[in-house]
Coordinates of C-alpha atoms in Angstrom, one line a residue:
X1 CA 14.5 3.2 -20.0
X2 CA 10.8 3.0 -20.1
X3 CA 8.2 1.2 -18.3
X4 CA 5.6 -0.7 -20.5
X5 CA 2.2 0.7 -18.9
X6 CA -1.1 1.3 -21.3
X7 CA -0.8 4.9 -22.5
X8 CA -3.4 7.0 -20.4
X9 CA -4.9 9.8 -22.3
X10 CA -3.0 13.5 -22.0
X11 CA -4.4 16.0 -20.6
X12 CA -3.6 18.9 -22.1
X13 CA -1.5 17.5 -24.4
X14 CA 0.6 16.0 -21.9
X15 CA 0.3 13.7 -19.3
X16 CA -0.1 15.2 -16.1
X17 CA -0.1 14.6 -12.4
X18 CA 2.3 13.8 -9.7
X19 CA 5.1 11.7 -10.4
X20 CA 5.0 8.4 -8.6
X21 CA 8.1 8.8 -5.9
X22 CA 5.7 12.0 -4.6
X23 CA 2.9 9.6 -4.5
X24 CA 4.5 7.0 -2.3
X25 CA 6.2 9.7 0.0
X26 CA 2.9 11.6 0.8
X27 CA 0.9 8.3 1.3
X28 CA 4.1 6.9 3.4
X29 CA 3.6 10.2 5.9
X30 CA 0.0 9.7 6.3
X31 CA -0.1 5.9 7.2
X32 CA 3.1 6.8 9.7
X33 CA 1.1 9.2 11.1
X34 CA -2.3 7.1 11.4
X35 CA 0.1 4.5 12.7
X36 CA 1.9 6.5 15.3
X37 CA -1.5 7.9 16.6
X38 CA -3.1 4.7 17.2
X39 CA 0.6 3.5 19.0
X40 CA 0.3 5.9 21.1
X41 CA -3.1 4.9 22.8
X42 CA -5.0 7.1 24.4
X43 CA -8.0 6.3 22.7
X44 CA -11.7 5.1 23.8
X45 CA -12.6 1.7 23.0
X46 CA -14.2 2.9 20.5
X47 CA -12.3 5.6 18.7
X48 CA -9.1 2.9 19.1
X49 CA -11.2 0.1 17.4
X50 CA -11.9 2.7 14.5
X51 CA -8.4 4.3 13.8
X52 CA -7.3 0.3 13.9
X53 CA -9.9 -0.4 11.1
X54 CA -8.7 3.1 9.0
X55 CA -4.6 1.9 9.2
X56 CA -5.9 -1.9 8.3
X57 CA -7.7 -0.7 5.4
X58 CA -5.7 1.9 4.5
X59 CA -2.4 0.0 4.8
X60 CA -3.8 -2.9 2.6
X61 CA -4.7 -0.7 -0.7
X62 CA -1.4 0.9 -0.1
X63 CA 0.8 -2.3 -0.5
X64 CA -2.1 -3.2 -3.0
X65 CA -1.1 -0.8 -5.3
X66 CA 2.7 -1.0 -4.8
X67 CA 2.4 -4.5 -5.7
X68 CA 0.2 -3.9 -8.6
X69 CA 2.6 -1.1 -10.4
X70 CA 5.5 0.1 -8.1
X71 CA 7.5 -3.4 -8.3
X72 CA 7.3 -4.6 -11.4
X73 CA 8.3 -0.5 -12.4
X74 CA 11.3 -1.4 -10.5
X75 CA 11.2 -5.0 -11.8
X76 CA 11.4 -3.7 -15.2
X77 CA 14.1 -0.8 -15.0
X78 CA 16.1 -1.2 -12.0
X79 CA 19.0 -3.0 -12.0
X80 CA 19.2 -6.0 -9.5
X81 CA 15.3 -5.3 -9.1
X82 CA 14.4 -8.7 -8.9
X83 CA 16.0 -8.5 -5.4
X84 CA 15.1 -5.7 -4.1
X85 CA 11.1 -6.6 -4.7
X86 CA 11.0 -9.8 -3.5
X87 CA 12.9 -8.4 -0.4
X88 CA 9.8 -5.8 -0.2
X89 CA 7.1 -8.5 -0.9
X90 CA 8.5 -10.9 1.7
X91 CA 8.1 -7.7 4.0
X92 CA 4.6 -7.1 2.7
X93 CA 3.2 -10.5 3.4
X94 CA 4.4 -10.3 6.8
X95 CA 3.2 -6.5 7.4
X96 CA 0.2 -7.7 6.1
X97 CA -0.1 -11.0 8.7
X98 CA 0.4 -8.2 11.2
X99 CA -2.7 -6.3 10.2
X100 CA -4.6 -9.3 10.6
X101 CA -3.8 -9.8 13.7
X102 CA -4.0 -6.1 14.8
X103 CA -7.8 -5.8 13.4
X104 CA -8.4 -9.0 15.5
X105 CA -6.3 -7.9 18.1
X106 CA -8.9 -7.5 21.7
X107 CA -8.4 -3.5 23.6
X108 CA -5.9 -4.7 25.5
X109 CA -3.6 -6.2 22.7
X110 CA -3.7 -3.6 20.4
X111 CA -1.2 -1.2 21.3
X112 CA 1.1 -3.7 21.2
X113 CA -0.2 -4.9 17.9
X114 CA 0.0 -1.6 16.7
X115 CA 3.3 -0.9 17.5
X116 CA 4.8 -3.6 15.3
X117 CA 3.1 -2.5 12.6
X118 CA 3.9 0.9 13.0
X119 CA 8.2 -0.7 13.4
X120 CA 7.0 -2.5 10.0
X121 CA 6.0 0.8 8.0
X122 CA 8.8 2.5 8.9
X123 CA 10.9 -0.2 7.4
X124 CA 9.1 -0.2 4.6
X125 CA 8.8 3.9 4.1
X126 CA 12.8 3.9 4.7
X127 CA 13.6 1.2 2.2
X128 CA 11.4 3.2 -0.5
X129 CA 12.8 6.5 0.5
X130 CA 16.4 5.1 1.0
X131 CA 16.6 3.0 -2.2
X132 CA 13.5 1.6 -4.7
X133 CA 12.3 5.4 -5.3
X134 CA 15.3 7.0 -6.0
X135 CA 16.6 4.3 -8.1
X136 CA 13.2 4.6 -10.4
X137 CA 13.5 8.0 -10.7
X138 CA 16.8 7.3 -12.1
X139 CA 15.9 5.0 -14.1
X140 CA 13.0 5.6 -15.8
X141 CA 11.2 8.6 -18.1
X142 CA 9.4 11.5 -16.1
X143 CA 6.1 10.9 -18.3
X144 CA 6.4 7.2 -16.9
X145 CA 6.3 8.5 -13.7
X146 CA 3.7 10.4 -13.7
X147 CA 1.9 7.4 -15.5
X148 CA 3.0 5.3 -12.1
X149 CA 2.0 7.7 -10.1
X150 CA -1.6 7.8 -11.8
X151 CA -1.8 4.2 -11.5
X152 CA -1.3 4.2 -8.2
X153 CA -3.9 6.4 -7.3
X154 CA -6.3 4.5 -9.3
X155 CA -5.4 1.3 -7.8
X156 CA -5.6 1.9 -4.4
X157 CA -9.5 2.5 -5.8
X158 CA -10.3 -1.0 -6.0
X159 CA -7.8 -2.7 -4.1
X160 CA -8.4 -4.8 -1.0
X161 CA -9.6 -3.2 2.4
X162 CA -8.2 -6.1 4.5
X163 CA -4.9 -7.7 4.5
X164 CA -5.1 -11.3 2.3
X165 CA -1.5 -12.2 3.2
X166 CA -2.4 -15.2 0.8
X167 CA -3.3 -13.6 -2.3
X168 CA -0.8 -13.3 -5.3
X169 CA 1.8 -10.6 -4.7
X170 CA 2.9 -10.2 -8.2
X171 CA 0.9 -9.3 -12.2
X172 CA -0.4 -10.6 -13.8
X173 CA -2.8 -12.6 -10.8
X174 CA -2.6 -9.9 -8.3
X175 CA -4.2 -7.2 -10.5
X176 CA -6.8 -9.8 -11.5
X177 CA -7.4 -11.3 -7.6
X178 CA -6.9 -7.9 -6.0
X179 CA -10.2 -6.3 -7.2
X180 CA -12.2 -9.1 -7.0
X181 CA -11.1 -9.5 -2.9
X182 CA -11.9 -5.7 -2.4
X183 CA -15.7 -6.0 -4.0
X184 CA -16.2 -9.3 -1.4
X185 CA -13.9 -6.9 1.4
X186 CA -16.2 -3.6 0.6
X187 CA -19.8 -5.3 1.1
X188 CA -18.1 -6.3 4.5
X189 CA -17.4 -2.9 4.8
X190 CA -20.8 -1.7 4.5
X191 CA -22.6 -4.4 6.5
X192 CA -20.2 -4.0 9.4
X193 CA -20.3 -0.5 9.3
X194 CA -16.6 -0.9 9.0
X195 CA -14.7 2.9 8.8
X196 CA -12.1 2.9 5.9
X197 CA -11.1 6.0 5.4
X198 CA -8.9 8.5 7.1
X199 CA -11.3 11.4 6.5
X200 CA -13.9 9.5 8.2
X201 CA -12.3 9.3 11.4

């Protein structure tokens, strides 16, 4: 069955990349692992209130993305995917409500903080691990999920830097609300001097 995505130009006569079930595994391990560090305290003030800002922002264009191409993929091809992604959204909302408060979270709060969204992104790795990625790599074409994975990558781009537990969670709104919340998210970015990235740590 195939998903209905834009064609993106081959490369070399095909369409190339990593197929979108690698995508999500490789980004799940690197937010656990940004998640379990800052659980784990140990941290200056300052180094804590960093790594906090890096999982916030990075966790945000993660479930930005997933949002934006992973669910309706799943939507689309999966059989009873209805359920399953409004199960994951409902989660998403309220990993997201639990960024908020871990970015806003004072020193001595955010360990705690941290740890319940470091219980939340292992739910939400195990549940894509456990059942939406292998039931799309089932389902749909290998091209189409390469073409996922691609638009994943590229999403995560211009997606939000903080969590907007209000915004739309589903297309069409969401891909047109996302980017316009990251370009007001990013300027706060730069003005705070706000670190975004894991390789800035």
């Amino acid at each position: 069955m195939s998903v209905h995505l834009p064609p993106l130009p081959p490369v070399g006569g095909e369409t190339t990349g990593p197929n979108v079930a690698d995508v999500i595994a490789r980004e799940h391990r690197e937010l656990l692992a940004l998640a379990e560090q800052l659980a784990a305290g140990g941290a200056d003030a300052a180094r804590g209130r960093t790594l906090a800002q890096v999982v916030v922002a990075a966790v945000s264009r993660h479930l930005s993305a997933e949002e934006q191409y992973v669910y309706p993929a799943v939507r689309a091809v999966v059989f009873d995917g209805d359920d399953l992604v409004e199960r994951e959204i409902t989660e998403d909302r309220a990993m997201l409500e639990a960024l908020r408060l871990l970015e806003a979270a004072p020193e001595d709060e955010r360990a705690e903080r941290a740890a319940d969204v470091l219980r939340r992104l292992r739910r939400h790795a195990d549940a894509a691990a456990a059942e939406l990625m292998p039931l799309l790599v089932r389902m749909a074409s290998v091209e189409d999920l390469i073409r996922l994975g691609n638009r994943v990558e590229t999403a995560k781009e211009a997606a939000p830097t903080r969590p907007h537990p209000g915004t739309p969670a589903t297309p069409p709104w969401n891909k047109v609300v996302d980017p316009a919340v990251a370009i007001v998210d990013k300027v706060r970015d730069v003005v705070g001097r706000r670190t975004t990235y894991p390789k800035d740590l």
